[in-house]
XYZ file of C-alpha atoms in Angstrom:
431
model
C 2.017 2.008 -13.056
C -1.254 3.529 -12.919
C -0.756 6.768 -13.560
C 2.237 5.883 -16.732
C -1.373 3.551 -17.992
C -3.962 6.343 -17.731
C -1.730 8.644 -19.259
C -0.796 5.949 -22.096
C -4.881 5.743 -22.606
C -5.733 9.589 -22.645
C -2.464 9.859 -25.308
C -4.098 7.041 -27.678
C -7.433 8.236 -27.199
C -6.300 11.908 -28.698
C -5.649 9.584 -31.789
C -1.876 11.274 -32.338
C 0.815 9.395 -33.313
C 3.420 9.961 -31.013
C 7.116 9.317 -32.065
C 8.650 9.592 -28.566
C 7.867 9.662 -25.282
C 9.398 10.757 -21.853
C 8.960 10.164 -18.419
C 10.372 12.355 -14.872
C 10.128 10.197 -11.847
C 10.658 13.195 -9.519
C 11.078 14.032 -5.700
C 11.036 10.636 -3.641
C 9.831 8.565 -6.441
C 13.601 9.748 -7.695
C 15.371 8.803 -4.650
C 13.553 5.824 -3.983
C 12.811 4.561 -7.859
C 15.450 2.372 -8.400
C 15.040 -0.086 -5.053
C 11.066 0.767 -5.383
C 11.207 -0.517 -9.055
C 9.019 2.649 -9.704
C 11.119 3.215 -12.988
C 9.717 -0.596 -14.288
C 6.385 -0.083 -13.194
C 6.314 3.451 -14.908
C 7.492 1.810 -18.438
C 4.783 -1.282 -17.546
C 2.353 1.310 -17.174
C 3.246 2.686 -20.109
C 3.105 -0.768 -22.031
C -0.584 -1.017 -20.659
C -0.497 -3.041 -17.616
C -2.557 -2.630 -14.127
C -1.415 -3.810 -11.238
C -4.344 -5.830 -10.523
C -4.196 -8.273 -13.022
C -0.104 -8.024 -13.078
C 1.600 -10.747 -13.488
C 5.655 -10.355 -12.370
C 7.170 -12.999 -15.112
C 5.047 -11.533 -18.001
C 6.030 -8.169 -16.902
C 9.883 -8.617 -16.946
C 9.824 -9.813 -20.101
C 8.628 -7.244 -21.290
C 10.708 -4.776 -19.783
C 13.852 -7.209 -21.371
C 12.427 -6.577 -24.504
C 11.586 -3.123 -24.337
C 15.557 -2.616 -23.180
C 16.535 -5.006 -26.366
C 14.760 -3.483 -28.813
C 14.665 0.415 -27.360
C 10.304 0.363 -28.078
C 7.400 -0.252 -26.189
C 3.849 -0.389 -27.099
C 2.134 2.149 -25.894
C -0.993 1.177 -23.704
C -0.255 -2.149 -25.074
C -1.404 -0.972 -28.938
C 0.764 1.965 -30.420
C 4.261 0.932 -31.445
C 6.780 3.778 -30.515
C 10.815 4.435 -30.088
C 11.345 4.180 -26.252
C 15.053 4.128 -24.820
C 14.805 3.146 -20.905
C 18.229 4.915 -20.556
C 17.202 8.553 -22.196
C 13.132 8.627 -22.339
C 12.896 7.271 -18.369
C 14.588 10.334 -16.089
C 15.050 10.272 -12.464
C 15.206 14.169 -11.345
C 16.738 14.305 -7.856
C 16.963 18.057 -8.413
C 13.637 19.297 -9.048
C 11.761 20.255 -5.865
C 7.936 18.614 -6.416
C 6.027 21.218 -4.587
C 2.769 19.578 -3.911
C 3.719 16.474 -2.902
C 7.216 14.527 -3.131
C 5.832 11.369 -5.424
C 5.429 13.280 -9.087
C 5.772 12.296 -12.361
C 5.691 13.907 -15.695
C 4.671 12.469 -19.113
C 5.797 14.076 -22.301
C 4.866 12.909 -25.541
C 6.254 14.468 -29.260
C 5.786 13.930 -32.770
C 8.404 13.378 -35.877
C 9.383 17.261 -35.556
C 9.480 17.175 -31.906
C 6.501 18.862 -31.470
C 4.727 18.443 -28.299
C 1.573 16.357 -28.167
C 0.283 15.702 -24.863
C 1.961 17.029 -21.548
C 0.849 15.643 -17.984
C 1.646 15.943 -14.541
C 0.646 13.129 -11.942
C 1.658 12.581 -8.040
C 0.737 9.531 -6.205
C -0.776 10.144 -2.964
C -0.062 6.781 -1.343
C -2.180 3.593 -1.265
C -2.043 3.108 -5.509
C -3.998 6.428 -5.637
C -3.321 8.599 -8.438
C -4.056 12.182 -9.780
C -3.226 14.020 -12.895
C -2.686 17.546 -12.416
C -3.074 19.115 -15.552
C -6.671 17.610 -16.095
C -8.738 20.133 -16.880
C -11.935 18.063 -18.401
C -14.864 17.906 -16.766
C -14.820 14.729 -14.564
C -17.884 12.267 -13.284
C -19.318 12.716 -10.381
C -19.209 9.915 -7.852
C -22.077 8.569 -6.792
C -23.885 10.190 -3.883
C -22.772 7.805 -0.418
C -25.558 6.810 2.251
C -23.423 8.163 4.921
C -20.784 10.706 4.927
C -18.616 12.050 8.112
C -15.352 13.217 7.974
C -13.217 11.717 11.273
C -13.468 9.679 13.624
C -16.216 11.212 15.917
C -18.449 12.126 13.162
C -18.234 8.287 12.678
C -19.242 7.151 15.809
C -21.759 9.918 16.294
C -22.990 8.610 12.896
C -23.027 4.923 13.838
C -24.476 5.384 17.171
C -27.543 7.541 16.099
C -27.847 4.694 13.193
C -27.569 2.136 15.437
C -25.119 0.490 13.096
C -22.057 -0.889 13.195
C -18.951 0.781 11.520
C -18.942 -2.112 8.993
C -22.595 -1.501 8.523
C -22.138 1.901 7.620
C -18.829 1.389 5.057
C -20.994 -1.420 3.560
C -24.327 0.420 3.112
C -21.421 3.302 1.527
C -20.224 0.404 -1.096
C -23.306 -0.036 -2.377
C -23.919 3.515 -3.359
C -20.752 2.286 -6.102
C -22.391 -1.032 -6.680
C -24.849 -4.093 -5.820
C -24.788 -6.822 -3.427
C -22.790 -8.886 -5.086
C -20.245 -7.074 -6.539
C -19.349 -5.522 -3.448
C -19.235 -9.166 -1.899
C -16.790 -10.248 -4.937
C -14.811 -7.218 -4.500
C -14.427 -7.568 -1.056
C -13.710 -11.425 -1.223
C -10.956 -10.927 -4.203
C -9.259 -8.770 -2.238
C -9.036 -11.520 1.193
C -8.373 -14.297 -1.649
C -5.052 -12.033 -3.110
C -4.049 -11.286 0.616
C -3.986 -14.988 1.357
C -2.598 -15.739 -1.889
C 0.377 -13.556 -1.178
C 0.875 -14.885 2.079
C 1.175 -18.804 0.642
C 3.833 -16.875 -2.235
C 5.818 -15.903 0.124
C 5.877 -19.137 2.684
C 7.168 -21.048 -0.683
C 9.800 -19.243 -2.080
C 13.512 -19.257 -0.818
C 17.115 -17.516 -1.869
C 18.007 -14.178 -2.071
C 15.833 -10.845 -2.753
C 16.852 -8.910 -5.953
C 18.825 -5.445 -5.469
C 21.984 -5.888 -3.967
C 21.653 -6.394 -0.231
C 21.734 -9.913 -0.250
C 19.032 -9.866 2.265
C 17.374 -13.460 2.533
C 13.936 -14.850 2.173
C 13.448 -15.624 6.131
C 9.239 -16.463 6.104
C 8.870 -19.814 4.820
C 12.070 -20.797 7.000
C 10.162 -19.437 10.066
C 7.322 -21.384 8.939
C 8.981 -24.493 8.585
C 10.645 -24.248 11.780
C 7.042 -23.547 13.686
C 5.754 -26.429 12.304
C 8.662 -28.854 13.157
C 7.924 -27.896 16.402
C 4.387 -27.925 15.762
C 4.759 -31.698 15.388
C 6.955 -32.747 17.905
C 4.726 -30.631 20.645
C 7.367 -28.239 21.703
C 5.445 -25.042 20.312
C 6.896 -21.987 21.367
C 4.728 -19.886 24.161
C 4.913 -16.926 21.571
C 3.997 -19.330 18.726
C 0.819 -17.434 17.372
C 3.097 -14.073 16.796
C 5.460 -16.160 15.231
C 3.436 -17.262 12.983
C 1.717 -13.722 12.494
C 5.526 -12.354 11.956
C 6.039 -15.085 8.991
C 2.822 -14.012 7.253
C 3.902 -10.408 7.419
C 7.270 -10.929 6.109
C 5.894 -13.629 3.314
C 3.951 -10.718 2.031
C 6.627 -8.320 1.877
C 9.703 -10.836 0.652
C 6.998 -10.342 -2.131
C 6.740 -6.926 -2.562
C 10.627 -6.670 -2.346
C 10.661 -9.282 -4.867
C 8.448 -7.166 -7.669
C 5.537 -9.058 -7.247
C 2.015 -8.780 -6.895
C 0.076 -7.580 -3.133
C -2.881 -5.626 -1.959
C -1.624 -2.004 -1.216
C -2.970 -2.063 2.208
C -2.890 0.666 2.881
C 0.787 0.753 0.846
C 2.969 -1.431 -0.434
C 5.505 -1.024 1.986
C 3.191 -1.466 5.035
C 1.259 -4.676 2.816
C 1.848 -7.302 5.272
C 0.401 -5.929 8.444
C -3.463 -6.180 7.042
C -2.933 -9.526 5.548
C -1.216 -10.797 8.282
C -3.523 -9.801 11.283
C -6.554 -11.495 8.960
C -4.430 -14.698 8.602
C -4.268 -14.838 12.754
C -8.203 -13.982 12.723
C -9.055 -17.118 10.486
C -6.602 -19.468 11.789
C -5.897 -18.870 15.415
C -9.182 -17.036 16.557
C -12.221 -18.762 17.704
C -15.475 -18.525 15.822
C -13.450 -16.914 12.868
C -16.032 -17.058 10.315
C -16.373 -15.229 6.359
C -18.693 -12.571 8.156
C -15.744 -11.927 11.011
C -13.586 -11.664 7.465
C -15.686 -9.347 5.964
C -16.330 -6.711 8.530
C -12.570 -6.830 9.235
C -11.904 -5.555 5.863
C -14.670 -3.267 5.664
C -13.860 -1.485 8.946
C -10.002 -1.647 8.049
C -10.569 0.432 5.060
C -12.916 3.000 6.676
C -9.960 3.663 8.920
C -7.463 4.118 6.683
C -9.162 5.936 4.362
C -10.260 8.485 7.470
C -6.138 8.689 8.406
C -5.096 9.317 4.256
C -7.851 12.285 4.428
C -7.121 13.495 7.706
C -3.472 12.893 7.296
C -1.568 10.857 5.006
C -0.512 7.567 4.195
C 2.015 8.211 2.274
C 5.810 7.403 3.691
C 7.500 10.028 1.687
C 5.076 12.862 2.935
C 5.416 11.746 6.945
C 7.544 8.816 7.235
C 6.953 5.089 8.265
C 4.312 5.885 10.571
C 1.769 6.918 7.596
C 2.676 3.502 6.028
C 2.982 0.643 9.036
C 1.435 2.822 11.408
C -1.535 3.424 9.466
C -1.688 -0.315 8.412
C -1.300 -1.476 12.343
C -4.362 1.026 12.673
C -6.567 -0.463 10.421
C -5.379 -4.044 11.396
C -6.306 -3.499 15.089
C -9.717 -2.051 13.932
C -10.422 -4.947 11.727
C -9.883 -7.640 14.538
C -11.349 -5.391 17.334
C -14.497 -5.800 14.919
C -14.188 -9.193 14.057
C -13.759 -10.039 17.457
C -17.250 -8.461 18.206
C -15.488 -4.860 19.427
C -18.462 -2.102 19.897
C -17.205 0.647 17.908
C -15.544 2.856 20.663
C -13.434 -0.386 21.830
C -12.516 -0.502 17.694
C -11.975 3.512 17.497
C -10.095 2.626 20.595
C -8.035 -0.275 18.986
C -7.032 2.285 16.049
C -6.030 4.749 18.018
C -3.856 3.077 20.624
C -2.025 1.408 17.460
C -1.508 4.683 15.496
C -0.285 6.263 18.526
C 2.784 3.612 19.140
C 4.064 4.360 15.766
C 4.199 8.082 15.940
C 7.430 9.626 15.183
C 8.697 6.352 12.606
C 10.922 7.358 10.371
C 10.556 5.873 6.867
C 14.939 5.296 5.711
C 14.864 2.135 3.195
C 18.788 1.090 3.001
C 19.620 1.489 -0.778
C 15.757 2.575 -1.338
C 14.950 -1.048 -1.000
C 11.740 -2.431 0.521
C 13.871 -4.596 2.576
C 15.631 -3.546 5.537
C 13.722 -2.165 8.174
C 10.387 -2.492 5.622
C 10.250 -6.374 5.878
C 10.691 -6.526 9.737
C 8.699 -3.879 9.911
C 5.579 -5.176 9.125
C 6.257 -8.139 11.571
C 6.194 -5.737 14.370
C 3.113 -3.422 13.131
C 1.492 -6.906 12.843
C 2.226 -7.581 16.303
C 1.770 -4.331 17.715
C -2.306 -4.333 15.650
C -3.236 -7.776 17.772
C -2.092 -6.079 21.166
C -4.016 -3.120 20.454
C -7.157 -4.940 19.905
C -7.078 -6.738 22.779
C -6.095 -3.932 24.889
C -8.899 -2.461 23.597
C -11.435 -5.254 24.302
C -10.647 -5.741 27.368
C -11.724 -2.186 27.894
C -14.862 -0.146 27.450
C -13.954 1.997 25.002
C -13.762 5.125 26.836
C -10.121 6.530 26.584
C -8.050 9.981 27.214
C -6.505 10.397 23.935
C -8.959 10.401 20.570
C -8.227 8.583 17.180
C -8.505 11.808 15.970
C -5.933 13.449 18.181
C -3.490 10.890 17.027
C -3.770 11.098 13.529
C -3.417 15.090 14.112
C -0.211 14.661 15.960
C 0.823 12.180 13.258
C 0.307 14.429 10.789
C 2.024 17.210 12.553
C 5.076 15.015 13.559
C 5.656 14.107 9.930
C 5.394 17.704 8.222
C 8.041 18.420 10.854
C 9.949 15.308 10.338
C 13.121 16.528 8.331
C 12.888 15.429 4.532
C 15.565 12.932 4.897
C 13.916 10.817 7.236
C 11.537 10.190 4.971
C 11.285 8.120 2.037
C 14.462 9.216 0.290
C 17.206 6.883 2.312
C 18.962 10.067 2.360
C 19.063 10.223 6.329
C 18.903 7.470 9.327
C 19.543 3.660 8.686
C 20.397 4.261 5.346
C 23.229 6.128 5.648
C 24.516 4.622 8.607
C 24.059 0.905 7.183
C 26.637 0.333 4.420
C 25.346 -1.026 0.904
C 26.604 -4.153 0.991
């Protein structure tokens, strides 16, 4: 969606008048675009929406009327002639050689005449790059404190004196002040919540043909029957964490809106782990929320540079792995972890998810994806408490595992990644 909307901007901004346009999902986003509903979100993109501000009902009716009336506007403006069934291509053949999530925009005038031509891949976690951009592009602003893994981190924050929160927060306000770091940080808890109380309401069956039903808010309600009569389950507080996971990704499978954290097929784990900070931890506080979230997202933003996050470059374990990483590291520090116990926490939940394949049945986010999360969930609150009850000193680095899991997937064969061309999804039949 964001890279179909950027290019949609850059073609209106040339002031052309384009009388068609084409789009090449190519490489996984082929495989996968269907179930993934990359092919709507590429012609929603195209019609001018972001996904941060996306709203599901507004957005499939516009795709109905863009496959009525064979037009869209383009970045929400520019009438043009668009026919889902001939200008929106799915290329299993073509081999994307940088990375296996590509697209291509092509845009022509009356006499077929090319306009504006643009390749973009999609590096996991809603990032996006063009790579035909050849302008001259803004520097970022210069951060307070820059490192590159793991122990450059903790070398940093211990000759600082600071925590890791402390340093990704003094690193946000290079970008911007106080506040808006605050509100930034605070809409992202409040659409991570909101997600999970989506998904405890609805009921019935997910869209795409699997028939694979809504099980979160009927775990919910069963946990608090019991709840009530005082005959709660001894593993009630992972129950509960396994219903916000799956709430949030009965969502996602579901087209709607969640924090790519750090994907959208590994969204639940973050929001879920939080959700057992503020309700079942004690002295959970908006501070304990905050520095989970800031050292979350120093963590996966070290594995995604180190490594990858993305599933259809090393598998599940760059999407729920990474997630359970940065969900153990949030709590650890939350919880009052020093930062080795936290490095600790991320390392020992990266590590138990090395080797996951990523093989969607039917390139659905459904089965394993929703279960999935459950377990990364899970497997995030043992690791931080393995961690604190430790000192922080351990054999194997953060760093060592994100190597190896970066290793394991650019050996991992191409069908066990995102593709559902290998694994449970062609040993599960479609139906």
């Amino acid at each position: 969606m964001n890279a179909a909307r950027m290019f949609a901007e850059r073609l209106v901004a040339v002031r052309a008048t384009p009388a068609r346009v084409q789009a090449v999902a190519m490489g996984s986003l082929a495989w996968t675009g269907v179930g993934h509903r990359t092919d709507k979100a590429i012609i929603l993109g195209l019609s001018g929406f972001r996904p941060d501000t996306f709203d599901a009902k507004q957005g499939s009716r516009c795709i109905a009327d863009i496959e009525e009336n064979k037009s869209l506007r383009l970045g929400g403006v520019l009438s043009i002639a668009f026919d889902p069934a001939h200008d929106l291509l799915l290329d299993k053949k073509t081999r994307a050689l940088i990375h296996p999530n590509t697209m291509r925009f092509e845009s022509f005038g009356e006499a077929g005449e090319p306009i504006l031509a643009e390749d973009w891949l999609s590096p996991g976690g809603g990032f996006v790059r063009c790579l035909t951009d050849t302008r001259d592009q803004p520097e970022s602003a210069a951060l307070r404190h820059t490192f590159v893994d793991g122990a450059e981190l903790l070398a940093l924050a211990r000759s600082e004196g600071k925590s890791i929160a402390d340093i990704a927060w003094e690193n946000e306000l290079a970008r911007a002040n106080e506040a808006e770091v605050l509100e930034s940080i605070d809409k992202i808890v409040r659409a991570m919540f909101a997600c999970i109380e989506e998904g405890l309401h609805e009921e019935g069956t997910l869209p795409g043909g699997l028939n694979v039903r809504r099980r979160a808010k009927h775990l919910v309600d069963s946990l608090e029957s019991e709840d009530r009569l005082n005959q709660s389950s001894p593993m009630r507080e992972l129950e509960y964490v396994a219903a916000f996971a799956m709430a949030v990704n009965e969502v996602n499978a579901a087209g709607g809106r969640v924090v790519t954290a750090p994907t959208n097929g590994a969204a639940g784990v973050v929001p879920a782990v939080l959700r057992y900070y503020r309700d079942f931890c004690s002295g959970a506080d908006e501070r304990g929320i905050r520095c989970f979230i800031l050292t979350a997202g120093v963590v996966g933003a070290i594995i995604k540079h180190r490594a990858s996050i993305s599933g259809a470059e090393v598998g599940c374990q760059g999407e729920v792995g990474s997630a359970a990483a940065m969900a153990a590291a949030g709590l650890c520090a939350a919880l009052g972890g020093s930062n080795e116990q936290v490095e600790n926490a991320a390392e020992i939940a990266l590590e138990h998810h090395l080797g996951m394949t990523c093989d969607p049945i039917g390139g659905l986010v459904q089965i394993p994806c929703i279960e999935r999360n459950a377990f990364g969930a899970s497997k995030a609150i043992a690791a931080a408490s393995l961690a604190l009850r430790g000192d922080g000193q351990h054999t194997v680095s953060f760093d060592q595992v994100i190597e190896t899991m970066r290793q394991t997937g650019f050996d991992m064969r191409s069908k066990y990644k995102e593709t559902s061309r290998g694994g449970l999804a062609t040993n599960v039949p479609e139906c």
